[in-house]
Coordinates of C-alpha atoms in Angstrom, one line a residue:
M75 CA 21.5 -44.2 127.8
A76 CA 18.6 -44.3 125.5
Q77 CA 16.4 -41.2 125.0
P78 CA 12.9 -41.5 126.5
R79 CA 10.2 -42.0 124.0
R80 CA 7.8 -38.9 123.5
R81 CA 4.2 -39.6 124.1
G82 CA 1.3 -38.3 122.1
G83 CA 2.5 -39.3 118.6
G84 CA 4.5 -36.1 118.2
G85 CA 6.4 -37.7 115.2
H86 CA 3.3 -37.5 113.0
N87 CA 3.0 -33.7 113.1
K88 CA 6.1 -33.0 111.1
C89 CA 4.2 -32.6 107.8
P90 CA 0.5 -32.5 106.5
R91 CA -1.3 -35.7 105.9
P92 CA -0.7 -36.8 102.3
A93 CA -4.4 -37.4 101.6
L94 CA -5.3 -33.7 102.1
L95 CA -3.1 -32.3 99.3
P96 CA -5.1 -33.6 96.3
A97 CA -8.4 -32.4 97.8
A98 CA -7.2 -28.9 98.4
A99 CA -5.7 -28.6 95.0
L100 CA -9.0 -29.7 93.4
L101 CA -11.0 -27.2 95.5
L102 CA -8.7 -24.3 94.4
F103 CA -9.0 -25.4 90.7
L104 CA -12.8 -25.5 90.9
L105 CA -13.0 -22.0 92.5
A106 CA -10.7 -20.6 89.8
A107 CA -12.8 -22.1 87.0
V108 CA -16.0 -20.7 88.4
A109 CA -14.4 -17.2 88.8
L110 CA -13.1 -17.4 85.2
L111 CA -16.5 -18.3 83.8
Y112 CA -18.1 -15.5 85.7
V113 CA -15.8 -12.7 84.5
S114 CA -15.3 -13.9 80.9
P115 CA -17.4 -12.2 78.1
P116 CA -20.1 -14.1 76.2
P117 CA -19.3 -15.6 72.9
L118 CA -19.6 -13.4 69.8
I119 CA -21.9 -15.8 68.1
D120 CA -25.0 -16.7 70.0
H121 CA -26.1 -20.3 69.9
P122 CA -29.8 -20.3 68.9
A123 CA -30.7 -22.6 71.8
L124 CA -28.6 -20.8 74.4
A125 CA -28.7 -17.1 74.7
S126 CA -25.9 -15.2 76.4
S127 CA -26.3 -15.0 80.2
R128 CA -25.1 -11.5 80.3
R129 CA -27.9 -8.9 79.9
R130 CA -26.9 -5.8 78.1
S131 CA -27.5 -2.6 80.1
P132 CA -30.4 -0.5 78.8
H133 CA -27.9 2.4 78.9
A134 CA -25.2 0.6 76.9
P135 CA -23.8 3.1 74.3
L136 CA -25.2 3.0 70.8
L137 CA -22.9 5.9 69.9
N138 CA -19.1 5.8 70.2
S139 CA -17.4 9.1 70.7
S140 CA -14.0 8.0 69.6
G141 CA -12.4 9.4 66.5
G142 CA -13.5 12.6 64.7
G143 CA -17.2 12.4 65.6
S144 CA -19.8 10.4 67.4
T145 CA -20.7 7.3 65.6
V146 CA -23.1 4.4 66.1
V147 CA -21.4 1.3 67.3
S148 CA -21.6 -1.7 65.0
E149 CA -20.6 -4.8 67.0
H150 CA -19.5 -7.8 65.0
S151 CA -21.7 -10.0 67.1
E152 CA -24.8 -8.1 65.8
I153 CA -24.0 -9.1 62.2
S154 CA -22.8 -12.6 62.9
R155 CA -25.8 -13.6 65.0
V156 CA -28.3 -12.6 62.2
P157 CA -29.0 -15.6 60.1
I158 CA -29.2 -15.3 56.3
S159 CA -32.5 -17.0 55.8
K160 CA -35.4 -17.1 53.3
E161 CA -37.2 -13.8 53.0
A162 CA -40.4 -13.7 55.2
D163 CA -43.8 -13.5 53.5
G164 CA -45.8 -10.3 53.3
L165 CA -42.8 -7.9 53.4
W166 CA -43.7 -6.2 50.2
G167 CA -47.5 -5.9 50.6
S168 CA -50.7 -6.9 52.4
K169 CA -52.8 -9.8 51.2
F170 CA -55.9 -7.7 52.1
A171 CA -54.8 -4.5 50.1
S172 CA -56.7 -5.4 47.0
R173 CA -60.0 -5.2 48.9
F174 CA -59.6 -1.5 49.5
Y175 CA -59.2 1.6 47.3
G176 CA -59.2 5.4 47.5
C177 CA -62.6 7.0 47.0
S178 CA -62.8 10.8 47.1
N179 CA -65.6 11.7 44.8
S180 CA -68.1 14.3 46.2
S181 CA -71.7 13.5 46.9
S182 CA -74.6 15.0 44.9
R183 CA -75.2 17.4 47.8
F184 CA -71.8 19.1 47.2
L185 CA -72.5 22.0 44.9
G186 CA -70.0 23.3 42.4
S187 CA -67.8 26.3 42.9
S188 CA -69.6 28.3 40.3
V189 CA -72.7 28.1 42.5
I190 CA -71.3 28.8 46.0
T191 CA -68.4 31.2 45.4
Q192 CA -69.3 34.8 46.4
P193 CA -68.0 37.7 44.4
D194 CA -65.3 40.0 45.9
R195 CA -64.4 37.6 48.7
Y196 CA -60.7 36.5 48.6
L197 CA -58.7 34.3 50.9
M198 CA -54.9 34.4 51.0
I199 CA -52.7 32.2 53.2
V200 CA -49.0 32.0 54.1
T201 CA -47.7 28.5 54.8
S202 CA -45.2 27.6 57.5
G203 CA -42.5 25.0 58.0
G204 CA -40.8 22.5 55.6
L205 CA -42.2 21.1 52.4
N206 CA -44.6 18.6 53.9
Q207 CA -46.0 20.9 56.6
Q208 CA -46.6 23.5 53.9
R209 CA -48.4 20.8 51.9
T210 CA -50.9 20.3 54.8
G211 CA -51.4 24.1 54.9
I212 CA -52.2 24.2 51.1
I213 CA -54.6 21.4 51.4
D214 CA -56.5 22.9 54.3
A215 CA -56.5 26.4 52.6
V216 CA -58.6 25.0 49.8
V217 CA -61.0 23.5 52.3
A218 CA -61.1 26.8 54.3
A219 CA -61.9 28.7 51.1
R220 CA -64.7 26.3 50.4
I221 CA -66.1 26.8 53.9
L222 CA -66.0 30.6 53.5
N223 CA -67.4 30.5 49.9
A224 CA -64.4 32.5 48.9
T225 CA -61.9 32.6 46.0
L226 CA -58.5 31.2 47.0
V227 CA -55.4 33.0 45.9
V228 CA -52.5 30.6 45.2
P229 CA -50.8 30.1 48.6
K230 CA -47.5 31.8 49.4
L231 CA -44.8 29.4 50.6
D232 CA -42.7 29.9 53.7
Q233 CA -39.4 31.4 52.5
T234 CA -38.0 32.6 55.9
S235 CA -38.0 29.6 58.3
F236 CA -35.3 27.1 59.2
W237 CA -35.3 25.5 55.8
K238 CA -34.4 28.8 54.0
D239 CA -35.9 28.0 50.6
A240 CA -36.8 30.9 48.4
S241 CA -38.9 28.8 46.0
N242 CA -42.4 30.0 45.2
F243 CA -45.5 27.8 44.7
S244 CA -45.1 27.4 40.9
E245 CA -41.4 26.4 41.2
I246 CA -42.4 23.3 43.3
F247 CA -46.0 22.5 42.3
D248 CA -47.8 22.5 39.0
V249 CA -49.9 25.6 39.5
D250 CA -52.0 25.3 36.4
W251 CA -52.9 21.8 37.2
F252 CA -53.7 22.8 40.8
I253 CA -56.2 25.5 39.6
S254 CA -57.8 23.4 36.8
N255 CA -58.1 20.1 38.7
L256 CA -59.9 21.7 41.6
S257 CA -62.0 24.3 39.6
K258 CA -65.3 22.4 40.3
D259 CA -64.7 22.6 44.0
V260 CA -63.0 26.0 44.7
K261 CA -62.3 28.9 42.5
I262 CA -58.5 29.6 42.6
V263 CA -56.6 32.5 41.1
K264 CA -52.8 33.1 40.8
E265 CA -52.9 36.7 41.9
L266 CA -55.2 39.0 43.9
P267 CA -57.0 41.1 41.2
E268 CA -56.6 44.9 41.3
I269 CA -59.5 47.2 41.9
G270 CA -59.4 50.4 39.9
G271 CA -55.8 49.8 39.0
K272 CA -54.8 49.5 42.7
L273 CA -53.9 46.4 44.7
R274 CA -55.8 46.1 47.9
T275 CA -54.1 45.5 51.2
P276 CA -55.4 42.3 52.8
H277 CA -56.6 42.2 56.4
R278 CA -54.1 39.9 58.2
M279 CA -55.3 37.4 60.8
R280 CA -54.2 34.2 62.4
V281 CA -56.7 31.6 63.3
P282 CA -56.4 29.0 66.1
R283 CA -55.0 25.6 65.3
K284 CA -57.7 22.9 64.8
C285 CA -60.2 25.7 63.8
T286 CA -63.6 24.0 63.1
Q287 CA -66.1 24.9 60.3
R288 CA -68.0 27.0 62.9
C289 CA -64.8 28.6 64.0
Y290 CA -64.1 29.9 60.4
V291 CA -67.7 31.0 60.0
N292 CA -67.9 32.9 63.3
R293 CA -64.4 34.4 63.3
V294 CA -63.0 34.7 59.8
L295 CA -66.2 35.3 57.7
P296 CA -67.1 38.6 59.5
A297 CA -63.7 40.0 58.6
L298 CA -64.0 38.7 55.1
L299 CA -67.4 40.4 54.6
K300 CA -66.0 43.7 55.9
K301 CA -62.5 43.7 54.3
H302 CA -63.2 41.5 51.3
V303 CA -59.6 40.2 51.4
V304 CA -58.2 38.3 54.3
R305 CA -54.7 36.8 54.6
L306 CA -54.2 34.0 57.2
T307 CA -50.6 33.7 58.4
K308 CA -48.6 30.8 59.7
F309 CA -51.2 28.5 58.2
D310 CA -50.2 25.1 59.4
Y311 CA -52.7 22.7 61.1
R312 CA -55.3 25.6 61.3
L313 CA -58.2 23.3 60.3
A314 CA -59.9 20.8 62.5
N315 CA -59.0 17.2 62.1
R316 CA -62.6 16.0 61.8
L317 CA -65.0 17.7 59.3
D318 CA -68.1 16.8 57.4
T319 CA -67.6 13.9 55.0
D320 CA -67.7 16.0 51.8
L321 CA -65.1 18.4 53.2
Q322 CA -62.9 15.4 54.2
K323 CA -63.2 14.1 50.7
L324 CA -62.2 17.5 49.3
R325 CA -59.1 17.3 51.4
C326 CA -58.3 14.0 49.7
R327 CA -59.0 15.4 46.2
V328 CA -56.5 18.2 46.9
N329 CA -53.9 16.0 48.5
Y330 CA -54.0 13.0 46.2
H331 CA -55.1 14.5 42.9
G332 CA -54.9 18.3 42.9
L333 CA -51.3 18.7 44.2
R334 CA -48.6 17.4 42.0
F335 CA -45.0 18.6 41.6
T336 CA -43.7 20.5 38.5
G337 CA -42.8 18.5 35.4
L338 CA -39.1 18.9 36.1
I339 CA -39.3 17.5 39.6
E340 CA -41.6 14.7 38.6
E341 CA -39.3 13.7 35.7
M342 CA -36.2 13.5 37.9
G343 CA -38.1 11.7 40.7
E344 CA -39.2 9.0 38.2
K345 CA -35.7 8.6 37.0
L346 CA -34.5 7.9 40.5
I347 CA -37.3 5.3 40.9
Q348 CA -36.3 3.7 37.6
R349 CA -32.7 3.5 38.7
M350 CA -33.6 1.8 42.0
R351 CA -35.7 -0.7 40.1
E352 CA -32.8 -1.5 37.7
R353 CA -30.9 -2.6 40.8
S354 CA -33.6 -4.8 42.3
K355 CA -37.2 -6.0 41.7
H356 CA -38.2 -4.5 45.1
F357 CA -36.7 -1.7 47.1
I358 CA -37.2 0.0 50.5
A359 CA -37.2 3.7 50.9
L360 CA -36.1 4.8 54.3
H361 CA -36.9 8.3 55.6
L362 CA -34.1 8.8 58.1
R363 CA -34.2 11.8 60.4
F364 CA -31.0 11.9 62.4
E365 CA -29.7 15.4 61.9
P366 CA -27.8 17.2 64.7
D367 CA -30.5 19.8 65.1
M368 CA -33.2 17.2 65.3
L369 CA -31.3 15.2 68.0
A370 CA -30.5 18.3 69.9
F371 CA -34.1 19.4 69.9
S372 CA -35.3 16.0 71.0
G373 CA -32.9 16.1 74.0
C374 CA -32.4 12.3 73.6
Y375 CA -29.1 10.6 74.6
Y376 CA -27.6 7.9 72.5
G377 CA -24.6 6.9 74.6
G378 CA -21.9 9.0 72.9
G379 CA -20.5 10.2 76.2
E380 CA -19.3 13.7 77.1
K381 CA -18.6 14.5 73.4
E382 CA -22.2 13.9 72.4
R383 CA -23.5 15.8 75.4
K384 CA -21.4 18.8 74.6
E385 CA -22.0 18.9 70.9
L386 CA -25.8 18.5 71.0
G387 CA -26.0 20.6 74.2
A388 CA -24.4 23.5 72.5
I389 CA -26.9 23.3 69.6
R390 CA -29.8 23.0 72.1
K391 CA -28.8 26.3 73.8
R392 CA -29.8 28.2 70.7
W393 CA -33.5 27.8 71.8
K394 CA -34.2 29.5 75.0
T395 CA -37.8 28.2 75.1
L396 CA -36.7 24.5 75.6
H397 CA -37.0 23.2 79.1
A398 CA -34.7 20.6 80.7
I399 CA -35.7 17.0 80.1
N400 CA -34.7 13.6 81.1
P401 CA -32.8 12.1 78.1
E402 CA -33.2 8.5 79.1
K403 CA -37.0 9.0 79.8
G404 CA -37.5 10.2 76.2
R405 CA -35.9 7.0 74.9
R406 CA -38.0 4.8 77.2
Q407 CA -41.2 6.5 76.2
G408 CA -40.5 6.1 72.5
R409 CA -40.1 9.8 71.7
C410 CA -36.7 9.6 70.2
P411 CA -35.8 8.8 66.5
L412 CA -34.4 5.3 66.0
T413 CA -30.7 5.2 65.3
P414 CA -29.6 3.7 61.9
E415 CA -28.4 0.6 63.8
E416 CA -31.8 0.2 65.4
V417 CA -33.5 0.6 62.0
G418 CA -31.3 -2.1 60.7
L419 CA -32.0 -4.4 63.6
M420 CA -35.8 -3.9 63.1
L421 CA -35.7 -4.6 59.4
R422 CA -33.6 -7.7 59.7
A423 CA -35.8 -9.0 62.5
L424 CA -38.9 -8.4 60.4
G425 CA -37.4 -10.7 57.7
Y426 CA -35.7 -8.5 55.1
R427 CA -32.6 -10.1 53.7
N428 CA -29.3 -8.4 53.6
D429 CA -29.3 -8.2 49.8
V430 CA -32.3 -5.7 49.8
H431 CA -31.6 -2.4 48.2
I432 CA -32.5 0.7 50.3
Y433 CA -33.0 4.3 49.2
V434 CA -32.1 6.6 52.1
A435 CA -33.9 9.9 52.2
S436 CA -32.3 12.1 54.8
G437 CA -30.6 15.4 55.6
E438 CA -27.2 15.7 57.3
I439 CA -26.7 12.6 59.5
Y440 CA -25.1 13.2 62.9
G441 CA -21.8 11.5 62.7
G442 CA -21.8 11.2 58.9
A443 CA -20.9 8.0 57.1
R444 CA -19.7 6.3 60.3
T445 CA -23.1 6.7 61.8
L446 CA -24.6 4.9 58.8
A447 CA -22.0 2.1 59.0
P448 CA -24.1 -0.3 61.2
L449 CA -27.0 0.1 58.8
K450 CA -24.7 -0.5 55.9
A451 CA -23.3 -3.6 57.6
F452 CA -26.9 -5.0 57.8
F453 CA -27.8 -3.8 54.3
P454 CA -24.8 -3.2 52.1
N455 CA -26.9 -1.9 49.2
L456 CA -27.6 1.7 50.4
H457 CA -28.4 4.4 47.9
T458 CA -29.2 8.2 48.0
K459 CA -30.2 10.5 45.2
E460 CA -26.6 11.7 45.2
T461 CA -25.2 8.2 44.6
I462 CA -27.6 7.2 41.8
S463 CA -27.5 10.5 39.9
S464 CA -24.9 13.0 38.7
K465 CA -24.2 16.5 40.0
E466 CA -25.4 17.9 36.7
E467 CA -28.7 16.1 37.0
L468 CA -29.2 17.5 40.6
A469 CA -28.0 21.0 39.8
P470 CA -31.5 22.5 39.3
F471 CA -32.6 21.2 42.7
S472 CA -29.5 21.0 45.0
K473 CA -29.6 24.6 46.2
Y474 CA -33.3 24.3 47.3
S475 CA -34.2 22.2 50.3
S476 CA -37.8 21.9 49.3
R477 CA -37.1 20.7 45.8
M478 CA -34.6 18.1 47.1
A479 CA -37.2 17.0 49.6
A480 CA -39.7 16.7 46.8
L481 CA -37.4 14.3 45.0
D482 CA -37.2 12.2 48.1
F483 CA -40.9 12.3 48.5
I484 CA -41.5 10.9 45.0
V485 CA -39.0 8.0 45.5
C486 CA -40.5 7.2 48.9
D487 CA -44.0 7.2 47.5
G488 CA -42.9 4.9 44.6
S489 CA -41.1 2.4 46.8
D490 CA -42.3 -1.1 47.5
A491 CA -41.9 -0.6 51.3
F492 CA -41.6 2.8 53.0
V493 CA -39.8 2.8 56.4
T494 CA -39.3 5.7 58.8
N495 CA -37.4 6.2 62.0
N496 CA -39.7 9.0 63.2
N497 CA -43.2 10.3 63.0
G498 CA -42.8 13.6 61.4
N499 CA -44.9 15.4 58.7
M500 CA -43.3 13.6 55.8
A501 CA -43.9 10.2 57.4
K502 CA -47.5 11.0 58.1
I503 CA -48.3 12.5 54.7
L504 CA -46.7 9.5 53.0
A505 CA -48.5 7.0 55.3
G506 CA -51.8 8.5 54.3
R507 CA -51.0 8.6 50.7
R508 CA -49.9 5.0 50.6
R509 CA -53.1 3.9 52.3
Y510 CA -55.2 5.8 49.8
F511 CA -53.3 4.3 46.8
G512 CA -53.6 0.6 47.8
H513 CA -52.2 0.2 51.3
K514 CA -48.6 -0.1 50.1
R515 CA -46.3 -1.5 52.8
T516 CA -45.6 1.3 55.3
I517 CA -43.5 0.6 58.4
R518 CA -43.5 2.9 61.4
P519 CA -41.5 1.9 64.4
N520 CA -43.2 1.0 67.6
A521 CA -40.4 3.0 69.3
K522 CA -41.4 2.5 72.9
R523 CA -41.6 -1.3 72.7
L524 CA -38.6 -1.6 70.3
Y525 CA -36.4 0.3 72.8
S526 CA -37.0 -2.2 75.5
L527 CA -36.5 -5.1 73.1
I528 CA -33.3 -3.7 71.6
S529 CA -31.9 -2.8 75.0
N530 CA -32.3 -6.4 76.2
R531 CA -31.5 -8.3 72.9
R532 CA -28.3 -9.8 74.3
N533 CA -30.4 -11.8 76.7
M534 CA -32.2 -13.8 74.0
S535 CA -31.5 -15.7 70.9
W536 CA -31.9 -14.1 67.5
D537 CA -35.0 -16.2 66.7
S538 CA -36.6 -15.0 69.9
F539 CA -35.7 -11.4 69.3
S540 CA -37.0 -11.5 65.7
S541 CA -40.2 -13.1 66.9
R542 CA -40.8 -10.4 69.5
V543 CA -40.0 -7.6 67.0
R544 CA -42.6 -8.9 64.6
M545 CA -45.1 -9.1 67.5
V546 CA -44.6 -5.5 68.7
Q547 CA -44.7 -4.2 65.1
K548 CA -48.2 -5.5 64.5
G549 CA -50.4 -2.5 64.0
F550 CA -47.4 -0.5 62.6
M551 CA -47.1 -2.1 59.2
G552 CA -49.6 -0.2 57.1
E553 CA -52.3 -2.9 57.0
P554 CA -55.9 -2.0 56.2
K555 CA -58.0 -1.0 59.2
E556 CA -54.9 -0.7 61.2
L557 CA -56.0 2.6 62.7
R558 CA -59.5 3.4 64.0
P559 CA -61.4 5.9 61.8
G560 CA -60.7 9.4 63.1
R561 CA -57.6 8.3 65.0
G562 CA -54.4 10.4 64.4
E563 CA -54.0 13.2 61.9
F564 CA -56.4 13.0 58.9
H565 CA -53.5 13.3 56.5
E566 CA -52.0 10.1 58.0
N567 CA -55.3 8.2 58.3
P568 CA -57.7 9.4 55.6
S569 CA -60.3 6.8 56.6
T570 CA -63.2 8.8 55.0
C571 CA -61.6 8.4 51.6
I572 CA -60.9 4.7 51.8
C573 CA -63.6 2.3 50.6
E574 CA -63.9 -1.4 50.7
K575 CA -65.1 -3.5 47.8
T576 CA -68.3 -5.4 48.3
V577 CA -67.8 -9.2 48.1
S578 CA -70.3 -12.0 47.6
K579 CA -71.7 -13.8 50.6
T580 CA -69.8 -17.0 49.6
V581 CA -66.5 -15.2 49.4
A582 CA -67.2 -13.3 52.6
K583 CA -67.9 -16.5 54.4
S584 CA -64.8 -18.2 53.2
N585 CA -62.8 -15.2 54.2
S586 CA -64.4 -14.7 57.6
Q587 CA -61.4 -16.1 59.4
S588 CA -59.0 -13.9 57.5
E589 CA -61.3 -10.9 58.2
Q590 CA -61.1 -11.6 61.9
V591 CA -57.3 -11.7 61.8
L592 CA -57.3 -8.4 59.9
S593 CA -59.6 -6.7 62.4
N594 CA -57.8 -7.9 65.5
D595 CA -54.2 -7.8 64.2
T596 CA -53.1 -4.7 66.1
E597 CA -50.3 -4.7 68.7
R598 CA -52.2 -2.1 70.8
G599 CA -55.2 -4.3 71.1
I600 CA -57.6 -1.8 69.4
A601 CA -60.8 -3.3 68.4
I602 CA -61.7 -1.9 65.0
Q603 CA -65.4 -1.2 64.9
T604 CA -66.7 0.9 62.0
E605 CA -70.2 1.9 61.0
Q606 CA -70.9 1.0 57.5
V607 CA -73.0 3.5 55.5
S608 CA -74.0 3.6 51.9
S609 CA -71.7 5.7 49.7
N610 CA -72.4 7.8 46.7
D611 CA -69.1 6.8 45.2
T612 CA -69.6 4.1 42.6
E613 CA -66.2 4.3 40.9
M614 CA -65.8 1.6 38.2
G615 CA -69.2 0.3 39.0
I616 CA -68.2 -1.1 42.4
A617 CA -70.5 -0.7 45.3
T618 CA -68.6 0.5 48.3
S619 CA -69.0 1.0 52.1
E620 CA -66.9 3.2 54.3
P621 CA -66.7 4.3 57.9
T622 CA -68.6 7.3 59.1
V623 CA -66.6 10.1 60.6
P624 CA -68.7 11.9 63.2
D625 CA -69.0 15.7 63.1
H626 CA -66.7 16.4 66.0
T627 CA -65.9 19.8 67.4
D628 CA -62.2 20.0 68.1
E629 CA -60.9 22.2 70.9
E630 CA -60.6 25.7 69.7
A631 CA -57.3 27.0 71.0
G632 CA -55.0 29.6 69.6
E633 CA -51.5 30.8 69.9
S634 CA -49.5 34.1 70.1
E635 CA -46.2 33.5 68.5
A636 CA -44.8 36.4 66.7
D637 CA -45.2 36.5 62.9
E638 CA -42.0 37.0 60.9
D639 CA -43.7 37.4 57.5
A640 CA -44.3 41.1 57.4
P641 CA -42.7 43.0 60.3
G642 CA -44.5 46.2 61.3
E643 CA -47.9 45.2 59.9
K644 CA -50.8 44.9 62.3
E645 CA -52.3 41.4 62.6
E646 CA -55.4 40.2 64.3
I647 CA -54.6 37.1 66.4
I648 CA -57.6 35.2 67.7
D649 CA -57.5 33.6 71.1
P650 CA -53.9 34.2 72.1
E651 CA -53.5 31.0 74.1
A652 CA -51.2 28.0 74.0
D653 CA -52.0 25.4 71.4
D654 CA -53.6 22.3 72.7
D655 CA -51.8 20.0 70.3
V656 CA -48.3 20.7 71.4
Q657 CA -46.6 20.1 74.8
F658 CA -44.8 23.5 74.8
R659 CA -44.8 26.8 73.1
L660 CA -42.9 27.0 69.8
E661 CA -42.2 30.7 69.9
D662 CA -38.9 30.4 68.0
P663 CA -39.5 30.1 64.2
E664 CA -36.3 28.1 63.8
L665 CA -37.3 25.8 66.6
E666 CA -40.6 25.0 65.0
G667 CA -38.9 24.5 61.7
I668 CA -36.8 21.6 63.1
L669 CA -39.9 19.4 63.3
S670 CA -41.7 20.7 60.2
D671 CA -40.2 18.5 57.5

């Protein structure tokens, strides 16, 4: 008997429909492909028209804690994505520089020292900090002596601070030149003269920082009239930033003409410059502050993990006066020194080719040679005074930090382009000096804007990154009129001592467009507006005009840090309050020395 037929088409359910199999397989393949694209890393070499879609985290490590010490990471992609192109224009100087020159001659109203110097009135000072901070103290000491109509005794250098250099004034500076060159302005003697065969004990004082002309007359002069000999201790930044025009010009005469290094230091410095020029027509001098102490003090974090935190944290504990800070915030706000890698990125983005020769002026670099590796990958031709000279040549200087710093100062001053990763005393002094002597190319990093750009550089092509770096660096390249007169420290921006050549109306009209670019070419959007006044300076027969610096009264604030110069002696300290030009009290001499290069 035949089996009854099942209803409902049950025979068709024994297997899936053949048409569904290819569709399911295709769907699975597409899902797998999308997932693979999502998790795979971007290519090492960025296509100029298509940047990587992965954005680098702002906190991605710039330091690698693997191995013997923390080192800055040099990723192959950073080198491979930088094109080797023609050198950009304007890297070695400004087209406007020839229109400006240094002018520091005194006016006819500025009487000679033989007329104004009072008898039996002597000013002594003790400098503080590293070589360049001491330099500012020496400059201001000459001006202070002029304000007080006193004879200046050759300043005593700081021999006890962080830098531990026992050199005296005559072992670093040409003391005879210092005395003779400034003799028309201030009377200077090498030693305090004896009275009746006996040496007098000076009255010790400390004046406030940013002490004005009135401050010196009201506070120091009475003691000078009574005691006849006054010694001002820890003399750094103890004179107001803004003074009368003739006193500002005196500052410039001291800084740019009266102070020069000894013949031995000058000769060795010139040898180093000559050896750099033998290697290349142009060279960069890079002042690189990336010492362990500096980084520990800054409290900045460079991504080196627990190793970096422990190493720098242990150093930081030496200073009890430092408060806790947010390491990432300091980087975002541009308060941290650029790493060697970041300096390399900035310079290549500005248009410097990889065959440029760079002289590196620095102390002990945190992480050593491996920290410099990324910079060397960008610029293989790195040199230091140790690599271009012999141990025998450096022997007279190597045991003295200030003399070694003086050699670096000379080479940096003689370079075609000076670059810094910080805004310390040496950077400021050199920036002002290079403005005075022809606005030589001087590059300061716009650290706040650069940090943001560098953190996000993976999200853009190299051309885009380079263009943006050039944009944010406008106003930080050492161009004329880049800073408003009176802005910043006078040693960095000696606007009173920079004059502009008078040009004919025809030339002025043809250059009007360029002048507009010059005046407006600042990243910070500062409109440069200067009052033009007639100048008594007619150097080389050229009529000049210069901005007026108003007679401004700076805040008179003092400090009460302990003086380590002469323990046990009594010292008069005026206005024992916190300085208004620092964010915290620098009560530890070593702590202050970290910043006082």
